[in-house]
Amino acid sequence: MTKIAVLGAGSWGTVLADLLVNNGHQVDLWGNSAEMAAEINEQHTNRHYLPEFQINPAVHATLDLKETLTDAEAVLFVLPTAAIRPVAQQVVSVLAELKTQPILISATKGLELESHDRISQIMADVFPKEIADGLVIFSGPSHAENVATHDLTSLTVASQKMANARWVQTIFMNDYFRLYTNDDMLGVELGGALKNVIAIGAGMLHGLGYGDNAKAALMTRGLAEISRLGVKMGANPLTFMGLSGIGDLIVTCTSVNSRNWRCGNALGEGQPLAEVLANMGMVVEGVGTAEAVHELSQQMAVEMPISEAIYQVLYEEADLRAEITKLMHRDARNEAEFEN
């Protein structure tokens, strides 16, 4: 039995904690709500995030970070991007007191707003090098609601230390959950973060009444944008054809379980952004990532017209239909021109 500390008691953190316990491991699930921890421990449910899900009684929820990290061989971060840095700083302090060096795993998909840092860069800033260098990134097409029902799921685990990635494979894999290793952390992180922006666009199209043709075009050209930026930054182009690229893009752009899609759909139906976010009840990572991508694409001199149009609607009060018209009337291009 391996002890895993899971940080974040939202839908994904809860489901992964349950999966690990079902695989025979010990799990402490850390969160910041005493009411939710009591519900998980006493009723074995987390109704706010997963109304129909029954959690394995062996999952132990706590608000005590030191208790969570004590004897943990791995620490799994399943938090909103904005929370990663402050929580990681707390973890560093506790690990220094405990004098332990667990493997770090991140299942968070996003870019830090002001710095544009990926999760691996945040971890490198906060943790000692000997711990940060072993980070494993966990990404791919995965809605917590589907994993909760044991839907067949395949993900990617990426690390600079492939031994760590292979170890993560062994603790998570079972008859409905399969992992593949990858050494392209940059590409895996970018794919996981940037697809959320495109998913907002897919929801917008649905909310406006557009059909499958429009959605397919958006996803295909959205993947071209993600790949352009990723390759310019040094990622392996093949990564974007894999689970953390096109796989994650497909599921996030086509499922009502995607909060990014739901956000876009509500915007397409005419609801104001502030109202949509207030009613969502969960973090919509793509909204913050859209701003980060807007700034990052300018810094890198990479053309990302779809992502830019979504940014304009979210942050500059641009008219959605007008932005779609602008996209459709861009200069004619050759599809194979990677720079356009």
mmCIF file of C-alpha atoms in Angstrom:
data_model
loop_
_atom_site.group_PDB
_atom_site.id
_atom_site.type_symbol
_atom_site.label_atom_id
_atom_site.label_comp_id
_atom_site.label_asym_id
_atom_site.label_seq_id
_atom_site.Cartn_x
_atom_site.Cartn_y
_atom_site.Cartn_z
ATOM 1 C CA MET A 1 0.000 0.000 0.000
ATOM 2 C CA THR A 2 1.287 3.450 -0.986
ATOM 3 C CA LYS A 3 0.105 6.623 0.698
ATOM 4 C CA ILE A 4 -0.873 9.407 -1.713
ATOM 5 C CA ALA A 5 -1.688 12.958 -0.612
ATOM 6 C CA VAL A 6 -4.374 14.442 -2.888
ATOM 7 C CA LEU A 7 -4.642 18.220 -2.668
ATOM 8 C CA GLY A 8 -8.006 19.518 -3.853
ATOM 9 C CA ALA A 9 -11.410 18.052 -3.003
ATOM 10 C CA GLY A 10 -13.239 19.153 -6.147
ATOM 11 C CA SER A 11 -14.738 16.714 -8.637
ATOM 12 C CA TRP A 12 -11.434 15.557 -10.198
ATOM 13 C CA GLY A 13 -9.555 15.346 -6.903
ATOM 14 C CA THR A 14 -12.379 13.360 -5.307
ATOM 15 C CA VAL A 15 -12.618 10.886 -8.188
ATOM 16 C CA LEU A 16 -8.849 10.360 -8.355
ATOM 17 C CA ALA A 17 -8.702 9.848 -4.587
ATOM 18 C CA ASP A 18 -11.438 7.240 -4.882
ATOM 19 C CA LEU A 19 -9.655 5.522 -7.801
ATOM 20 C CA LEU A 20 -6.396 5.304 -5.876
ATOM 21 C CA VAL A 21 -8.110 3.799 -2.842
ATOM 22 C CA ASN A 22 -9.895 1.308 -5.094
ATOM 23 C CA ASN A 23 -6.450 0.393 -6.464
ATOM 24 C CA GLY A 24 -5.329 -0.501 -2.952
ATOM 25 C CA HIS A 25 -3.581 2.687 -1.835
ATOM 26 C CA GLN A 26 -4.016 4.914 1.201
ATOM 27 C CA VAL A 27 -5.290 8.418 0.439
ATOM 28 C CA ASP A 28 -5.630 11.591 2.459
ATOM 29 C CA LEU A 29 -7.748 14.129 0.561
ATOM 30 C CA TRP A 30 -6.984 17.710 1.571
ATOM 31 C CA GLY A 31 -9.384 20.613 1.101
ATOM 32 C CA ASN A 32 -10.392 23.908 2.677
ATOM 33 C CA SER A 33 -14.014 23.190 3.606
ATOM 34 C CA ALA A 34 -14.738 21.619 6.985
ATOM 35 C CA GLU A 35 -18.308 20.916 5.899
ATOM 36 C CA MET A 36 -17.177 19.087 2.771
ATOM 37 C CA ALA A 37 -14.544 17.074 4.666
ATOM 38 C CA ALA A 38 -17.170 15.987 7.177
ATOM 39 C CA GLU A 39 -19.518 14.958 4.366
ATOM 40 C CA ILE A 40 -16.807 12.899 2.663
ATOM 41 C CA ASN A 41 -15.773 11.180 5.894
ATOM 42 C CA GLU A 42 -19.250 10.572 7.316
ATOM 43 C CA GLN A 43 -21.551 10.223 4.310
ATOM 44 C CA HIS A 44 -18.929 9.291 1.692
ATOM 45 C CA THR A 45 -20.342 11.769 -0.801
ATOM 46 C CA ASN A 46 -19.320 15.129 -2.280
ATOM 47 C CA ARG A 47 -22.692 16.317 -3.528
ATOM 48 C CA HIS A 48 -21.605 19.832 -4.467
ATOM 49 C CA TYR A 49 -19.348 18.474 -7.208
ATOM 50 C CA LEU A 50 -20.608 14.912 -7.805
ATOM 51 C CA PRO A 51 -24.243 14.540 -6.722
ATOM 52 C CA GLU A 52 -24.590 10.863 -7.685
ATOM 53 C CA PHE A 53 -21.139 9.603 -6.697
ATOM 54 C CA GLN A 54 -20.517 7.278 -3.752
ATOM 55 C CA ILE A 55 -16.938 7.605 -2.457
ATOM 56 C CA ASN A 56 -14.985 4.651 -1.105
ATOM 57 C CA PRO A 57 -15.216 4.937 2.709
ATOM 58 C CA ALA A 58 -11.425 4.500 2.938
ATOM 59 C CA VAL A 59 -10.878 7.970 1.426
ATOM 60 C CA HIS A 60 -9.977 10.205 4.356
ATOM 61 C CA ALA A 61 -10.663 13.936 3.970
ATOM 62 C CA THR A 62 -8.881 16.473 6.153
ATOM 63 C CA LEU A 63 -8.073 20.168 6.467
ATOM 64 C CA ASP A 64 -4.723 19.397 8.114
ATOM 65 C CA LEU A 65 -1.968 19.700 5.521
ATOM 66 C CA LYS A 66 0.709 18.188 7.755
ATOM 67 C CA GLU A 67 -1.451 15.139 8.420
ATOM 68 C CA THR A 68 -2.068 14.825 4.674
ATOM 69 C CA LEU A 69 1.625 14.963 3.766
ATOM 70 C CA THR A 70 2.981 12.782 6.571
ATOM 71 C CA ASP A 71 4.334 9.503 5.132
ATOM 72 C CA ALA A 72 3.060 10.382 1.639
ATOM 73 C CA GLU A 73 5.150 8.922 -1.188
ATOM 74 C CA ALA A 74 3.461 11.209 -3.719
ATOM 75 C CA VAL A 75 1.594 14.506 -3.620
ATOM 76 C CA LEU A 76 -1.096 14.961 -6.277
ATOM 77 C CA PHE A 77 -2.120 18.575 -6.965
ATOM 78 C CA VAL A 78 -5.703 18.817 -8.257
ATOM 79 C CA LEU A 79 -6.296 22.529 -7.697
ATOM 80 C CA PRO A 80 -7.270 25.541 -9.796
ATOM 81 C CA THR A 81 -4.217 27.088 -11.449
ATOM 82 C CA ALA A 82 -4.490 30.236 -9.323
ATOM 83 C CA ALA A 83 -4.181 28.139 -6.153
ATOM 84 C CA ILE A 84 -1.125 26.115 -7.188
ATOM 85 C CA ARG A 85 1.577 28.580 -6.147
ATOM 86 C CA PRO A 86 0.219 29.506 -2.679
ATOM 87 C CA VAL A 87 -0.590 25.896 -1.801
ATOM 88 C CA ALA A 88 2.782 24.687 -3.128
ATOM 89 C CA GLN A 89 4.484 27.207 -0.855
ATOM 90 C CA GLN A 90 2.636 25.730 2.112
ATOM 91 C CA VAL A 91 3.610 22.220 1.027
ATOM 92 C CA VAL A 92 7.304 23.184 0.816
ATOM 93 C CA SER A 93 7.235 24.391 4.406
ATOM 94 C CA VAL A 94 5.571 21.227 5.697
ATOM 95 C CA LEU A 95 7.886 18.915 3.730
ATOM 96 C CA ALA A 96 10.906 20.745 5.126
ATOM 97 C CA GLU A 97 9.579 20.092 8.618
ATOM 98 C CA LEU A 98 8.873 16.439 7.805
ATOM 99 C CA LYS A 99 12.223 16.078 5.988
ATOM 100 C CA THR A 100 10.624 14.107 3.125
ATOM 101 C CA GLN A 101 10.831 14.327 -0.684
ATOM 102 C CA PRO A 102 7.706 12.767 -2.216
ATOM 103 C CA ILE A 103 7.060 12.614 -5.951
ATOM 104 C CA LEU A 104 5.010 15.582 -7.148
ATOM 105 C CA ILE A 105 2.126 14.977 -9.561
ATOM 106 C CA SER A 106 -0.038 17.669 -11.130
ATOM 107 C CA ALA A 107 -3.465 17.105 -12.690
ATOM 108 C CA THR A 108 -4.098 20.848 -13.095
ATOM 109 C CA LYS A 109 -4.480 22.300 -16.608
ATOM 110 C CA GLY A 110 -3.838 26.001 -17.006
ATOM 111 C CA LEU A 111 -1.411 28.903 -17.258
ATOM 112 C CA GLU A 112 -0.766 31.254 -14.362
ATOM 113 C CA LEU A 113 -2.328 34.575 -15.317
ATOM 114 C CA GLU A 114 0.317 37.199 -14.615
ATOM 115 C CA SER A 115 3.451 35.122 -15.214
ATOM 116 C CA HIS A 116 2.043 32.853 -17.995
ATOM 117 C CA ASP A 117 3.900 30.075 -16.185
ATOM 118 C CA ARG A 118 2.954 26.465 -16.716
ATOM 119 C CA ILE A 119 2.463 24.283 -13.641
ATOM 120 C CA SER A 120 5.955 22.803 -14.008
ATOM 121 C CA GLN A 121 7.453 26.305 -13.992
ATOM 122 C CA ILE A 122 5.530 27.231 -10.843
ATOM 123 C CA MET A 123 6.777 24.070 -9.156
ATOM 124 C CA ALA A 124 10.347 24.836 -10.229
ATOM 125 C CA ASP A 125 10.015 28.287 -8.662
ATOM 126 C CA VAL A 126 8.659 26.994 -5.374
ATOM 127 C CA PHE A 127 10.187 23.558 -4.676
ATOM 128 C CA PRO A 128 13.831 22.576 -4.261
ATOM 129 C CA LYS A 129 15.315 21.384 -7.540
ATOM 130 C CA GLU A 130 15.651 17.771 -6.413
ATOM 131 C CA ILE A 131 11.874 17.596 -5.890
ATOM 132 C CA ALA A 132 10.709 19.834 -8.763
ATOM 133 C CA ASP A 133 12.786 17.961 -11.350
ATOM 134 C CA GLY A 134 10.809 14.792 -10.682
ATOM 135 C CA LEU A 135 7.382 16.356 -11.278
ATOM 136 C CA VAL A 136 4.895 14.253 -13.237
ATOM 137 C CA ILE A 137 2.229 16.009 -15.343
ATOM 138 C CA PHE A 138 -1.074 14.175 -15.615
ATOM 139 C CA SER A 139 -3.220 15.180 -18.616
ATOM 140 C CA GLY A 140 -5.597 13.988 -21.310
ATOM 141 C CA PRO A 141 -9.297 13.505 -22.157
ATOM 142 C CA SER A 142 -10.919 12.982 -18.778
ATOM 143 C CA HIS A 143 -14.104 14.268 -17.226
ATOM 144 C CA ALA A 144 -14.397 13.364 -13.564
ATOM 145 C CA GLU A 145 -18.052 12.435 -14.056
ATOM 146 C CA ASN A 146 -17.079 9.767 -16.608
ATOM 147 C CA VAL A 147 -14.200 8.333 -14.575
ATOM 148 C CA ALA A 148 -16.601 8.127 -11.615
ATOM 149 C CA THR A 149 -18.767 5.723 -13.632
ATOM 150 C CA HIS A 150 -15.673 3.748 -14.730
ATOM 151 C CA ASP A 151 -15.882 4.909 -18.332
ATOM 152 C CA LEU A 152 -12.823 3.717 -20.271
ATOM 153 C CA THR A 153 -10.218 6.468 -19.955
ATOM 154 C CA SER A 154 -6.671 6.922 -21.291
ATOM 155 C CA LEU A 155 -4.345 9.724 -20.216
ATOM 156 C CA THR A 156 -0.737 10.852 -20.578
ATOM 157 C CA VAL A 157 1.809 11.194 -17.767
ATOM 158 C CA ALA A 158 4.840 13.311 -18.648
ATOM 159 C CA SER A 159 8.049 13.869 -16.721
ATOM 160 C CA GLN A 160 11.721 14.671 -17.110
ATOM 161 C CA LYS A 161 12.296 11.542 -15.024
ATOM 162 C CA MET A 162 10.666 8.676 -16.889
ATOM 163 C CA ALA A 163 11.066 6.392 -13.869
ATOM 164 C CA ASN A 164 8.634 8.681 -12.030
ATOM 165 C CA ALA A 165 6.187 8.646 -14.946
ATOM 166 C CA ARG A 166 6.300 4.849 -15.062
ATOM 167 C CA TRP A 167 5.740 4.667 -11.297
ATOM 168 C CA VAL A 168 2.656 6.876 -11.629
ATOM 169 C CA GLN A 169 1.428 4.483 -14.321
ATOM 170 C CA THR A 170 1.618 1.591 -11.875
ATOM 171 C CA ILE A 171 -0.361 3.253 -9.072
ATOM 172 C CA PHE A 172 -3.196 4.552 -11.267
ATOM 173 C CA MET A 173 -3.753 1.936 -13.968
ATOM 174 C CA ASN A 174 -6.623 -0.526 -13.690
ATOM 175 C CA ASP A 175 -9.243 -2.125 -15.941
ATOM 176 C CA TYR A 176 -10.882 1.204 -16.882
ATOM 177 C CA PHE A 177 -8.021 3.703 -16.437
ATOM 178 C CA ARG A 178 -4.945 3.488 -18.682
ATOM 179 C CA LEU A 179 -1.891 5.777 -18.761
ATOM 180 C CA TYR A 180 0.806 6.365 -21.377
ATOM 181 C CA THR A 181 4.174 8.006 -20.648
ATOM 182 C CA ASN A 182 5.610 11.007 -22.503
ATOM 183 C CA ASP A 183 8.799 13.024 -22.016
ATOM 184 C CA ASP A 184 7.428 16.225 -23.639
ATOM 185 C CA MET A 185 6.221 18.050 -20.534
ATOM 186 C CA LEU A 186 5.985 21.365 -22.384
ATOM 187 C CA GLY A 187 3.681 20.011 -25.073
ATOM 188 C CA VAL A 188 1.537 18.061 -22.627
ATOM 189 C CA GLU A 189 1.043 21.123 -20.419
ATOM 190 C CA LEU A 190 0.277 23.469 -23.303
ATOM 191 C CA GLY A 191 -2.217 21.068 -24.847
ATOM 192 C CA GLY A 192 -4.036 20.667 -21.548
ATOM 193 C CA ALA A 193 -4.210 24.402 -20.900
ATOM 194 C CA LEU A 194 -4.917 25.846 -24.339
ATOM 195 C CA LYS A 195 -7.715 23.455 -25.299
ATOM 196 C CA ASN A 196 -9.849 25.082 -22.586
ATOM 197 C CA VAL A 197 -9.909 28.319 -24.588
ATOM 198 C CA ILE A 198 -11.015 26.510 -27.751
ATOM 199 C CA ALA A 199 -13.676 24.675 -25.742
ATOM 200 C CA ILE A 200 -15.187 27.996 -24.714
ATOM 201 C CA GLY A 201 -15.391 28.810 -28.425
ATOM 202 C CA ALA A 202 -17.083 25.469 -29.136
ATOM 203 C CA GLY A 203 -19.678 26.245 -26.498
ATOM 204 C CA MET A 204 -20.216 29.702 -27.970
ATOM 205 C CA LEU A 205 -20.957 28.195 -31.387
ATOM 206 C CA HIS A 206 -23.476 25.800 -29.868
ATOM 207 C CA GLY A 207 -25.136 28.597 -27.930
ATOM 208 C CA LEU A 208 -25.529 30.572 -31.153
ATOM 209 C CA GLY A 209 -27.127 27.597 -32.886
ATOM 210 C CA TYR A 210 -24.275 26.496 -35.146
ATOM 211 C CA GLY A 211 -23.916 22.799 -35.946
ATOM 212 C CA ASP A 212 -21.378 20.033 -36.356
ATOM 213 C CA ASN A 213 -19.583 21.558 -39.351
ATOM 214 C CA ALA A 214 -18.751 24.707 -37.388
ATOM 215 C CA LYS A 215 -17.617 22.718 -34.361
ATOM 216 C CA ALA A 216 -15.351 20.485 -36.456
ATOM 217 C CA ALA A 217 -13.786 23.509 -38.162
ATOM 218 C CA LEU A 218 -13.201 25.243 -34.840
ATOM 219 C CA MET A 219 -11.551 22.197 -33.270
ATOM 220 C CA THR A 220 -9.324 21.524 -36.272
ATOM 221 C CA ARG A 221 -8.122 25.087 -36.688
ATOM 222 C CA GLY A 222 -7.926 25.457 -32.913
ATOM 223 C CA LEU A 223 -5.543 22.511 -32.799
ATOM 224 C CA ALA A 224 -3.458 24.213 -35.511
ATOM 225 C CA GLU A 225 -3.153 27.287 -33.269
ATOM 226 C CA ILE A 226 -2.216 25.257 -30.212
ATOM 227 C CA SER A 227 0.399 23.365 -32.228
ATOM 228 C CA ARG A 228 1.880 26.574 -33.684
ATOM 229 C CA LEU A 229 2.417 28.099 -30.288
ATOM 230 C CA GLY A 230 3.663 24.857 -28.770
ATOM 231 C CA VAL A 231 6.215 24.166 -31.499
ATOM 232 C CA LYS A 232 7.411 27.786 -31.388
ATOM 233 C CA MET A 233 8.032 27.303 -27.668
ATOM 234 C CA GLY A 234 9.920 24.032 -28.237
ATOM 235 C CA ALA A 235 7.307 21.276 -27.891
ATOM 236 C CA ASN A 236 7.236 18.088 -29.945
ATOM 237 C CA PRO A 237 4.543 18.511 -32.659
ATOM 238 C CA LEU A 238 3.529 14.856 -32.283
ATOM 239 C CA THR A 239 2.386 15.535 -28.721
ATOM 240 C CA PHE A 240 -0.517 17.593 -30.053
ATOM 241 C CA MET A 241 -1.740 14.580 -32.032
ATOM 242 C CA GLY A 242 -1.912 12.535 -28.838
ATOM 243 C CA LEU A 243 -4.097 12.206 -25.762
ATOM 244 C CA SER A 244 -3.048 15.501 -24.161
ATOM 245 C CA GLY A 245 -3.543 17.330 -27.483
ATOM 246 C CA ILE A 246 -6.302 16.321 -29.850
ATOM 247 C CA GLY A 247 -7.724 13.817 -27.344
ATOM 248 C CA ASP A 248 -8.290 16.401 -24.646
ATOM 249 C CA LEU A 249 -9.479 18.942 -27.221
ATOM 250 C CA ILE A 250 -12.174 16.566 -28.505
ATOM 251 C CA VAL A 251 -13.616 15.713 -25.121
ATOM 252 C CA THR A 252 -13.567 19.293 -23.828
ATOM 253 C CA CYS A 253 -15.177 20.724 -26.974
ATOM 254 C CA THR A 254 -17.947 18.129 -27.242
ATOM 255 C CA SER A 255 -19.130 17.307 -23.726
ATOM 256 C CA VAL A 256 -21.693 19.035 -21.537
ATOM 257 C CA ASN A 257 -19.519 17.906 -18.608
ATOM 258 C CA SER A 258 -16.940 20.503 -19.694
ATOM 259 C CA ARG A 259 -17.324 23.655 -17.632
ATOM 260 C CA ASN A 260 -15.450 25.557 -20.357
ATOM 261 C CA TRP A 261 -17.972 24.383 -22.950
ATOM 262 C CA ARG A 262 -20.873 25.243 -20.630
ATOM 263 C CA CYS A 263 -19.427 28.698 -20.053
ATOM 264 C CA GLY A 264 -19.131 29.311 -23.799
ATOM 265 C CA ASN A 265 -22.612 27.925 -24.453
ATOM 266 C CA ALA A 266 -24.142 30.315 -21.927
ATOM 267 C CA LEU A 267 -22.239 33.232 -23.489
ATOM 268 C CA GLY A 268 -23.490 32.201 -26.925
ATOM 269 C CA GLU A 269 -27.029 32.240 -25.576
ATOM 270 C CA GLY A 270 -26.500 35.842 -24.500
ATOM 271 C CA GLN A 271 -25.697 35.609 -20.795
ATOM 272 C CA PRO A 272 -23.100 38.080 -19.438
ATOM 273 C CA LEU A 273 -19.732 36.597 -18.450
ATOM 274 C CA ALA A 274 -19.952 37.720 -14.810
ATOM 275 C CA GLU A 275 -23.326 36.018 -14.448
ATOM 276 C CA VAL A 276 -22.080 32.833 -16.125
ATOM 277 C CA LEU A 277 -19.061 32.568 -13.819
ATOM 278 C CA ALA A 278 -21.154 33.316 -10.728
ATOM 279 C CA ASN A 279 -23.590 30.526 -11.610
ATOM 280 C CA MET A 280 -20.955 27.961 -12.563
ATOM 281 C CA GLY A 281 -19.928 27.048 -9.013
ATOM 282 C CA MET A 282 -16.523 25.837 -10.246
ATOM 283 C CA VAL A 283 -13.445 27.486 -11.756
ATOM 284 C CA VAL A 284 -13.569 27.912 -15.559
ATOM 285 C CA GLU A 285 -9.864 27.622 -16.358
ATOM 286 C CA GLY A 286 -10.259 28.707 -19.989
ATOM 287 C CA VAL A 287 -11.326 32.245 -19.064
ATOM 288 C CA GLY A 288 -8.053 33.058 -17.323
ATOM 289 C CA THR A 289 -6.053 31.058 -19.854
ATOM 290 C CA ALA A 290 -7.568 33.109 -22.710
ATOM 291 C CA GLU A 291 -5.964 36.239 -21.294
ATOM 292 C CA ALA A 292 -2.635 34.482 -20.753
ATOM 293 C CA VAL A 293 -2.685 33.106 -24.318
ATOM 294 C CA HIS A 294 -3.517 36.543 -25.725
ATOM 295 C CA GLU A 295 -0.397 37.989 -24.100
ATOM 296 C CA LEU A 296 1.787 34.944 -24.750
ATOM 297 C CA SER A 297 0.926 34.776 -28.470
ATOM 298 C CA GLN A 298 1.911 38.431 -28.838
ATOM 299 C CA GLN A 299 5.191 37.864 -27.010
ATOM 300 C CA MET A 300 5.991 34.828 -29.160
ATOM 301 C CA ALA A 301 4.723 36.473 -32.393
ATOM 302 C CA VAL A 302 2.425 33.529 -33.126
ATOM 303 C CA GLU A 303 -0.829 34.107 -34.968
ATOM 304 C CA MET A 304 -3.807 32.614 -33.050
ATOM 305 C CA PRO A 305 -6.941 34.179 -34.558
ATOM 306 C CA ILE A 306 -9.510 31.891 -32.926
ATOM 307 C CA SER A 307 -8.015 32.269 -29.456
ATOM 308 C CA GLU A 308 -7.739 36.010 -30.035
ATOM 309 C CA ALA A 309 -11.405 36.253 -31.038
ATOM 310 C CA ILE A 310 -12.430 34.406 -27.861
ATOM 311 C CA TYR A 311 -10.241 36.760 -25.809
ATOM 312 C CA GLN A 312 -11.878 39.795 -27.448
ATOM 313 C CA VAL A 313 -15.347 38.513 -26.536
ATOM 314 C CA LEU A 314 -14.364 37.662 -22.952
ATOM 315 C CA TYR A 315 -12.293 40.733 -22.107
ATOM 316 C CA GLU A 316 -12.980 43.503 -24.615
ATOM 317 C CA GLU A 317 -16.781 43.165 -24.911
ATOM 318 C CA ALA A 318 -16.491 42.357 -28.617
ATOM 319 C CA ASP A 319 -19.626 41.169 -30.388
ATOM 320 C CA LEU A 320 -19.469 37.380 -30.802
ATOM 321 C CA ARG A 321 -21.133 37.253 -34.219
ATOM 322 C CA ALA A 322 -18.896 40.054 -35.481
ATOM 323 C CA GLU A 323 -15.795 38.137 -34.378
ATOM 324 C CA ILE A 324 -17.015 35.035 -36.211
ATOM 325 C CA THR A 325 -17.535 37.103 -39.360
ATOM 326 C CA LYS A 326 -14.003 38.489 -39.071
ATOM 327 C CA LEU A 327 -12.611 34.957 -38.771
ATOM 328 C CA MET A 328 -14.492 33.757 -41.829
ATOM 329 C CA HIS A 329 -13.318 36.729 -43.928
ATOM 330 C CA ARG A 330 -9.618 36.447 -43.136
ATOM 331 C CA ASP A 331 -7.306 36.280 -46.148
ATOM 332 C CA ALA A 332 -7.397 32.973 -48.019
ATOM 333 C CA ARG A 333 -4.672 30.573 -46.890
ATOM 334 C CA ASN A 334 -3.090 27.240 -47.742
ATOM 335 C CA GLU A 335 -4.019 24.784 -44.978
ATOM 336 C CA ALA A 336 -0.532 23.288 -44.948
ATOM 337 C CA GLU A 337 1.134 26.641 -44.164
ATOM 338 C CA PHE A 338 2.035 25.992 -40.559
ATOM 339 C CA GLU A 339 2.789 29.628 -39.784
ATOM 340 C CA ASN A 340 -0.736 30.895 -40.612
#
